[in-house]
PDB file of C-alpha atoms in Angstrom:
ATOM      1  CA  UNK A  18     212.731 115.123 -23.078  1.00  0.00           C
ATOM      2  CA  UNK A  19     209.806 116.550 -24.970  1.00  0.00           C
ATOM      3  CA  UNK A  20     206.093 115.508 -25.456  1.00  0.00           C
ATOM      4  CA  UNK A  21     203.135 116.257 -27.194  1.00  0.00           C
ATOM      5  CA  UNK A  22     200.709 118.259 -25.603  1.00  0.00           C
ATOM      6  CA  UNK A  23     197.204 118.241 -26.671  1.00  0.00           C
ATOM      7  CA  UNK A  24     194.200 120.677 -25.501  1.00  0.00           C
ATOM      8  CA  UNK A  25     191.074 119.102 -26.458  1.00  0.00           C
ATOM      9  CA  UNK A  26     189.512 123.057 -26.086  1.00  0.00           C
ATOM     10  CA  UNK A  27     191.271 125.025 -28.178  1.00  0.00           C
ATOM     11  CA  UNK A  28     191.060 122.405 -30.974  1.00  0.00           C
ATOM     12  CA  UNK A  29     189.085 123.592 -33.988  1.00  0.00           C
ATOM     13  CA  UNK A  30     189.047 120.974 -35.719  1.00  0.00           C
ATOM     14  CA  UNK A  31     190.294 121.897 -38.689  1.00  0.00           C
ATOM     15  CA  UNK A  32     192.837 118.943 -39.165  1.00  0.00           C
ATOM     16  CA  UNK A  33     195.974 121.280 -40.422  1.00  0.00           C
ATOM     17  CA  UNK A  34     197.872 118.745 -38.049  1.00  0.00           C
ATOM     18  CA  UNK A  35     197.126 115.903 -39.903  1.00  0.00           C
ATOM     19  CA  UNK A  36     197.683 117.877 -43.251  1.00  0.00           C
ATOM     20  CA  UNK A  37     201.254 119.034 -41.733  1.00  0.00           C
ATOM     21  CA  UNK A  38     201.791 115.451 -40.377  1.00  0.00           C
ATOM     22  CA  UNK A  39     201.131 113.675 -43.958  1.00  0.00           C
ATOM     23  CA  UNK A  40     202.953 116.128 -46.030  1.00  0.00           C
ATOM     24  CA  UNK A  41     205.939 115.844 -43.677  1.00  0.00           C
ATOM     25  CA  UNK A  42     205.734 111.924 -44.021  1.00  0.00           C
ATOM     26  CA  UNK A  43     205.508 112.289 -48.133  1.00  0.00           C
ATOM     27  CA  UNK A  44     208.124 111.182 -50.787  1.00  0.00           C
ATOM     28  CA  UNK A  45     208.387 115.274 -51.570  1.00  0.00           C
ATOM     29  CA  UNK A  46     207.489 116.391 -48.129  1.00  0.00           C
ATOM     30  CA  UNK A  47     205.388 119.458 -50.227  1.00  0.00           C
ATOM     31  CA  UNK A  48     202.070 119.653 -50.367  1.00  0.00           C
ATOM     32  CA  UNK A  49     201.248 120.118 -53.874  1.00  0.00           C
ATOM     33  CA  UNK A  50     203.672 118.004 -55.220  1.00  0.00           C
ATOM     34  CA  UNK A  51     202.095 115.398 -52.980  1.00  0.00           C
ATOM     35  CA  UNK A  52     198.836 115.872 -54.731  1.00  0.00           C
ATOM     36  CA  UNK A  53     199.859 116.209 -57.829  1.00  0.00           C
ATOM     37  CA  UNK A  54     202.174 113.073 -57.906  1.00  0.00           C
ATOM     38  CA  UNK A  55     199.030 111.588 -55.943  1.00  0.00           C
ATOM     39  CA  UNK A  56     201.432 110.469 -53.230  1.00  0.00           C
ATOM     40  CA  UNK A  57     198.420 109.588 -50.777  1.00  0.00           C
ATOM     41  CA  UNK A  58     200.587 110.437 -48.200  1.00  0.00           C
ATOM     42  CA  UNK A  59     198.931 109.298 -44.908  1.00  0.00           C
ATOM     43  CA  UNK A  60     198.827 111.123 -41.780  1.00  0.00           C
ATOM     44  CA  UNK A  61     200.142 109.853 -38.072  1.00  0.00           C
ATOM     45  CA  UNK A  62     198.065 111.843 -36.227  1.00  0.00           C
ATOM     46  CA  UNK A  63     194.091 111.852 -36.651  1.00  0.00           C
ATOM     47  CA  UNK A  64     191.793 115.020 -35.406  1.00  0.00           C
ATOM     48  CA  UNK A  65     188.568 112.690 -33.865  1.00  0.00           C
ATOM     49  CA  UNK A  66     184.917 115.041 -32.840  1.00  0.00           C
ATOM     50  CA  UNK A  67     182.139 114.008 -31.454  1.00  0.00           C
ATOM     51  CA  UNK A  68     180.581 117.300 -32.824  1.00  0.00           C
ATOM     52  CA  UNK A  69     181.381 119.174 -30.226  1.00  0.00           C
ATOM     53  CA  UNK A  70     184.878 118.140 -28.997  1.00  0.00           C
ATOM     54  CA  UNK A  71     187.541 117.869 -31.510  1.00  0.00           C
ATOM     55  CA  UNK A  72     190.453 115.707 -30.102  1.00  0.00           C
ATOM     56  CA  UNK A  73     193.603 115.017 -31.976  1.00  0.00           C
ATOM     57  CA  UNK A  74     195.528 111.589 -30.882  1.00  0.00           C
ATOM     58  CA  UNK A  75     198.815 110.312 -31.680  1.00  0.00           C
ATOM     59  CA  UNK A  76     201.163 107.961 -30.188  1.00  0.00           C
ATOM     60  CA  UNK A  77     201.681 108.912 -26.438  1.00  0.00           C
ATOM     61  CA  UNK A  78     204.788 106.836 -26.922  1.00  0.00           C
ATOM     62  CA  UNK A  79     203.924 105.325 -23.501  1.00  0.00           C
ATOM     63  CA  UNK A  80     206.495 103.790 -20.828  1.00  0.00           C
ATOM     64  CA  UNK A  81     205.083 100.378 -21.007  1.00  0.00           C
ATOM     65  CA  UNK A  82     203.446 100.424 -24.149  1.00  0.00           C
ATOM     66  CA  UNK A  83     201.199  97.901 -25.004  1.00  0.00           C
ATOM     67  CA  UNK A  84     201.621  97.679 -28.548  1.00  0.00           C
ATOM     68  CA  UNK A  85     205.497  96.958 -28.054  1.00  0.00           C
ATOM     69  CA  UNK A  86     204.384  93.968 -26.005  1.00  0.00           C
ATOM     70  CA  UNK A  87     201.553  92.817 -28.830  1.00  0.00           C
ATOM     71  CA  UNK A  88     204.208  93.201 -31.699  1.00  0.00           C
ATOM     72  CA  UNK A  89     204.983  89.532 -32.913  1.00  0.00           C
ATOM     73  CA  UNK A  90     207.949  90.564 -35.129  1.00  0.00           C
ATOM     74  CA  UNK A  91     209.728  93.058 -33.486  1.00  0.00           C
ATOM     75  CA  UNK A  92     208.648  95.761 -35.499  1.00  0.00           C
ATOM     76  CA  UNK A  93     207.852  97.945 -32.893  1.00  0.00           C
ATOM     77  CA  UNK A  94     210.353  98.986 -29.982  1.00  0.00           C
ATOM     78  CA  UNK A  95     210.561 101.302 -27.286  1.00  0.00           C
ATOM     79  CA  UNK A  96     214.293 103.121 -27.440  1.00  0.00           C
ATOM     80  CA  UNK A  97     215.508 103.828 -23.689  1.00  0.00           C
ATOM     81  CA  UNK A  98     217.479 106.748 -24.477  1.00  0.00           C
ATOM     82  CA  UNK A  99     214.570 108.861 -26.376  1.00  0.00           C
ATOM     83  CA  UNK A 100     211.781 107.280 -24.727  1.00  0.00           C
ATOM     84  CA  UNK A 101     209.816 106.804 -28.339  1.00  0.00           C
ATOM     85  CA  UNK A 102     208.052 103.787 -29.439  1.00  0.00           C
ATOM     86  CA  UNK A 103     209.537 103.257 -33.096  1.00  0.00           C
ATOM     87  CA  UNK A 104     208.331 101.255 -36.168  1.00  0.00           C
ATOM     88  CA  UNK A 105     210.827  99.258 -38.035  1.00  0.00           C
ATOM     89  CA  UNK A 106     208.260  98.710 -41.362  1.00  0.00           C
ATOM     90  CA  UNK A 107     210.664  96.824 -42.886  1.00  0.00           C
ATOM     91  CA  UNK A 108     210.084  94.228 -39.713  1.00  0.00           C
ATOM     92  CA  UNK A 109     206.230  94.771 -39.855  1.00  0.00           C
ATOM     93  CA  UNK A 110     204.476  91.730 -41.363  1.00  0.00           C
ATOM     94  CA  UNK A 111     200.931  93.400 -40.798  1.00  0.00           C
ATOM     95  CA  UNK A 112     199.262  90.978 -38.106  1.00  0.00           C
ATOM     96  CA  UNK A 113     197.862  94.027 -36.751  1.00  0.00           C
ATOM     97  CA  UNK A 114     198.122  92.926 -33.375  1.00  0.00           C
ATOM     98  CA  UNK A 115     199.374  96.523 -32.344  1.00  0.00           C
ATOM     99  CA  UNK A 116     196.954  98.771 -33.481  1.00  0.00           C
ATOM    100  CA  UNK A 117     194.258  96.067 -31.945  1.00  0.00           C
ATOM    101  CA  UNK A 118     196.510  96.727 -28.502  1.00  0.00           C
ATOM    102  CA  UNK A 119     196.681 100.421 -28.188  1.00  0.00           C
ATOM    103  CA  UNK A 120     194.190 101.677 -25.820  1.00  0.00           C
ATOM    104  CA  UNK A 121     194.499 105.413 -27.974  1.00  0.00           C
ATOM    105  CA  UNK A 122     193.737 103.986 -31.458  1.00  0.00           C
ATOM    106  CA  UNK A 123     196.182 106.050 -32.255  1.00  0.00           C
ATOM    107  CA  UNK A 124     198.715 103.197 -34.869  1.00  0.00           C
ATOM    108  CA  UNK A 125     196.776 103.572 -38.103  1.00  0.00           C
ATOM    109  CA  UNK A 126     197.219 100.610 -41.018  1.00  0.00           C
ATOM    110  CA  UNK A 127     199.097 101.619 -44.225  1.00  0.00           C
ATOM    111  CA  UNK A 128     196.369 100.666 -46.653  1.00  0.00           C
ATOM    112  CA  UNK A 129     199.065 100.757 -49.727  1.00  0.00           C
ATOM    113  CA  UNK A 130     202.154  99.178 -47.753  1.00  0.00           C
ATOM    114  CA  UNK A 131     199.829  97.071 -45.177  1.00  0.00           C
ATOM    115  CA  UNK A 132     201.880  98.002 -42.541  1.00  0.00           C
ATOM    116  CA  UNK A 133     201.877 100.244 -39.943  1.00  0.00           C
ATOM    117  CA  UNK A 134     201.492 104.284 -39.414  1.00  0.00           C
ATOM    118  CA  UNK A 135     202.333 105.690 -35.774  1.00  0.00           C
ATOM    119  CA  UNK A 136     203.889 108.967 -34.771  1.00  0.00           C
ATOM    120  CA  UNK A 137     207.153 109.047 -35.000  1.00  0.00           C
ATOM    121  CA  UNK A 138     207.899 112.847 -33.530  1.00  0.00           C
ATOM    122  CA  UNK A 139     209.034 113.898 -37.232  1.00  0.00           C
ATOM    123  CA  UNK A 140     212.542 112.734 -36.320  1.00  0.00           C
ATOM    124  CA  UNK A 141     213.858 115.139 -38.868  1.00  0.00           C
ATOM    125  CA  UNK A 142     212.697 118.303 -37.711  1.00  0.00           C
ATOM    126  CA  UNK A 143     213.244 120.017 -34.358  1.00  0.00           C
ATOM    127  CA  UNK A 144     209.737 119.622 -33.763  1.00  0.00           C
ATOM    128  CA  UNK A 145     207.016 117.971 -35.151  1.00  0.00           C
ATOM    129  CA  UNK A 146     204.919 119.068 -38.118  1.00  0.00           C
ATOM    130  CA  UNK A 147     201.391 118.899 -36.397  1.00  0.00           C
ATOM    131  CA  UNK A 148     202.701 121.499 -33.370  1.00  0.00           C
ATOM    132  CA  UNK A 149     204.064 124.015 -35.749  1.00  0.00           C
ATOM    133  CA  UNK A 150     200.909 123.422 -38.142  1.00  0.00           C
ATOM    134  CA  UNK A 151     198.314 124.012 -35.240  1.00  0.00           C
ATOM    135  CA  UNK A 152     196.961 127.595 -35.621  1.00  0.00           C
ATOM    136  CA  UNK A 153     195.406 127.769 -32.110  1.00  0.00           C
ATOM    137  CA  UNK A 154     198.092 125.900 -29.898  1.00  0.00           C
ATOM    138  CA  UNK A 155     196.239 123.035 -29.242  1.00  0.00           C
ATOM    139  CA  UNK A 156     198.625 120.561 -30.159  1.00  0.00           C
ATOM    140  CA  UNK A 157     201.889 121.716 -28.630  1.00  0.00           C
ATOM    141  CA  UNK A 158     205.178 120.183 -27.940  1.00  0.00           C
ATOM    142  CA  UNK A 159     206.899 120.623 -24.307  1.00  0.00           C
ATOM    143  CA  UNK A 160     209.840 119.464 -22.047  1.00  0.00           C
ATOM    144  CA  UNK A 161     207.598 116.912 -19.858  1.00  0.00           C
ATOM    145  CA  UNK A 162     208.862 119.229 -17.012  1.00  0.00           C
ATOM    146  CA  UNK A 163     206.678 121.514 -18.220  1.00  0.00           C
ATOM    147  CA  UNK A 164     203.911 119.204 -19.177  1.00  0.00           C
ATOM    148  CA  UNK A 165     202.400 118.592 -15.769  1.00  0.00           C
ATOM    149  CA  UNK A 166     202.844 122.533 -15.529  1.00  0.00           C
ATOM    150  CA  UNK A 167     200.482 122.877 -18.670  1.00  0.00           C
ATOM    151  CA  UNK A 168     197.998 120.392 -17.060  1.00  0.00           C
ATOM    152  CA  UNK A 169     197.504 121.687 -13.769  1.00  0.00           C
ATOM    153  CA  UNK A 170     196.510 125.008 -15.448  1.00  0.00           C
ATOM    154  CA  UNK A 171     194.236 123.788 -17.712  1.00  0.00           C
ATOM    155  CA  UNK A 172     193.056 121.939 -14.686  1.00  0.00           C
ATOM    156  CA  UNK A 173     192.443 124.937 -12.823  1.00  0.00           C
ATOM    157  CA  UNK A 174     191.316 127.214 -15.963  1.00  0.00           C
ATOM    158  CA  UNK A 175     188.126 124.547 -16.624  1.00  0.00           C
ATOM    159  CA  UNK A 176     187.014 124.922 -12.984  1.00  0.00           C
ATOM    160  CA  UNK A 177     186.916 128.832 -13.283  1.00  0.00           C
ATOM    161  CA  UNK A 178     185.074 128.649 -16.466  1.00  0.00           C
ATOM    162  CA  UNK A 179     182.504 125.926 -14.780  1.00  0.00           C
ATOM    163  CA  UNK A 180     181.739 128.702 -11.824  1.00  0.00           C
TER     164      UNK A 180
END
């Protein structure tokens, strides 16, 4: 199983995840034709700075998530064989409860469709668009096995550059 792996330092900032992530989630899945058919295409992941960290957040798709348990309707459900937390919108009768519930802010409202917007991995693709988007590797996606891998060198790499 994969996950998304995201290094606050080597974010710029310059939100070509959330670009990748909204085209990818368009009616034309293009960029200009998004635009030009003013699509407002809205993004699932969302680059947040303080002015000097830039952090991008998504859906952590958590193992006890506690927007699952906050979802009235069912709209929200966490599959046991892919270990994702999955949106039904067609379930979603915009209470909101969710997005109040997830301690990442990171399930956005649909202000069009006033439902919900949460990462969904890009189901389509063999990875998703913000990782192949990011131009520095700070938004990455790994086998989990290598995850902890990932974070025990960054770990390590922030107490060498403290010294």
């Amino acid at each position: 199983m994969k996950q998304i792996l995201i290094t606050p330092k080597l974010c710029l900032g310059c939100r070509s995840c959330e670009l990748a992530c909204a085209v990818e989630h368009s009616l034309s899945k293009e960029l200009f034709a998004a635009v030009i058919k003013k699509e407002q295409p809205t993004a699932r992941i969302f680059v947040e700075t303080d002015g000097v960290i830039n952090l991008p957040l998504q859906c952590r798709h958590c193992q006890d998530p506690a927007c699952v348990n906050a979802c009235m309707s069912g709209a929200l459900q966490r599959k046991p064989t892919t270990g994702m937390v999955v949106a039904d919108q067609n379930k979603c009768v915009g209470c909101w409860m969710c997005v109040m519930a997830c301690p990442f802010g990171a399930i956005a409202q649909d202000p069009e469709y006033k439902v919900i917007n949460k990462c969904d991995r890009c189901p389509d693709l063999d990875q998703p668009a913000c990782t192949v988007a990011c131009p520095t590797g700070a938004v990455k996606f790994v086998e989990v096995s290598r995850f902890s891998q990932e974070r025990r060198k960054q770990y390590l790499t922030s107490f060498a550059e403290e010294e």
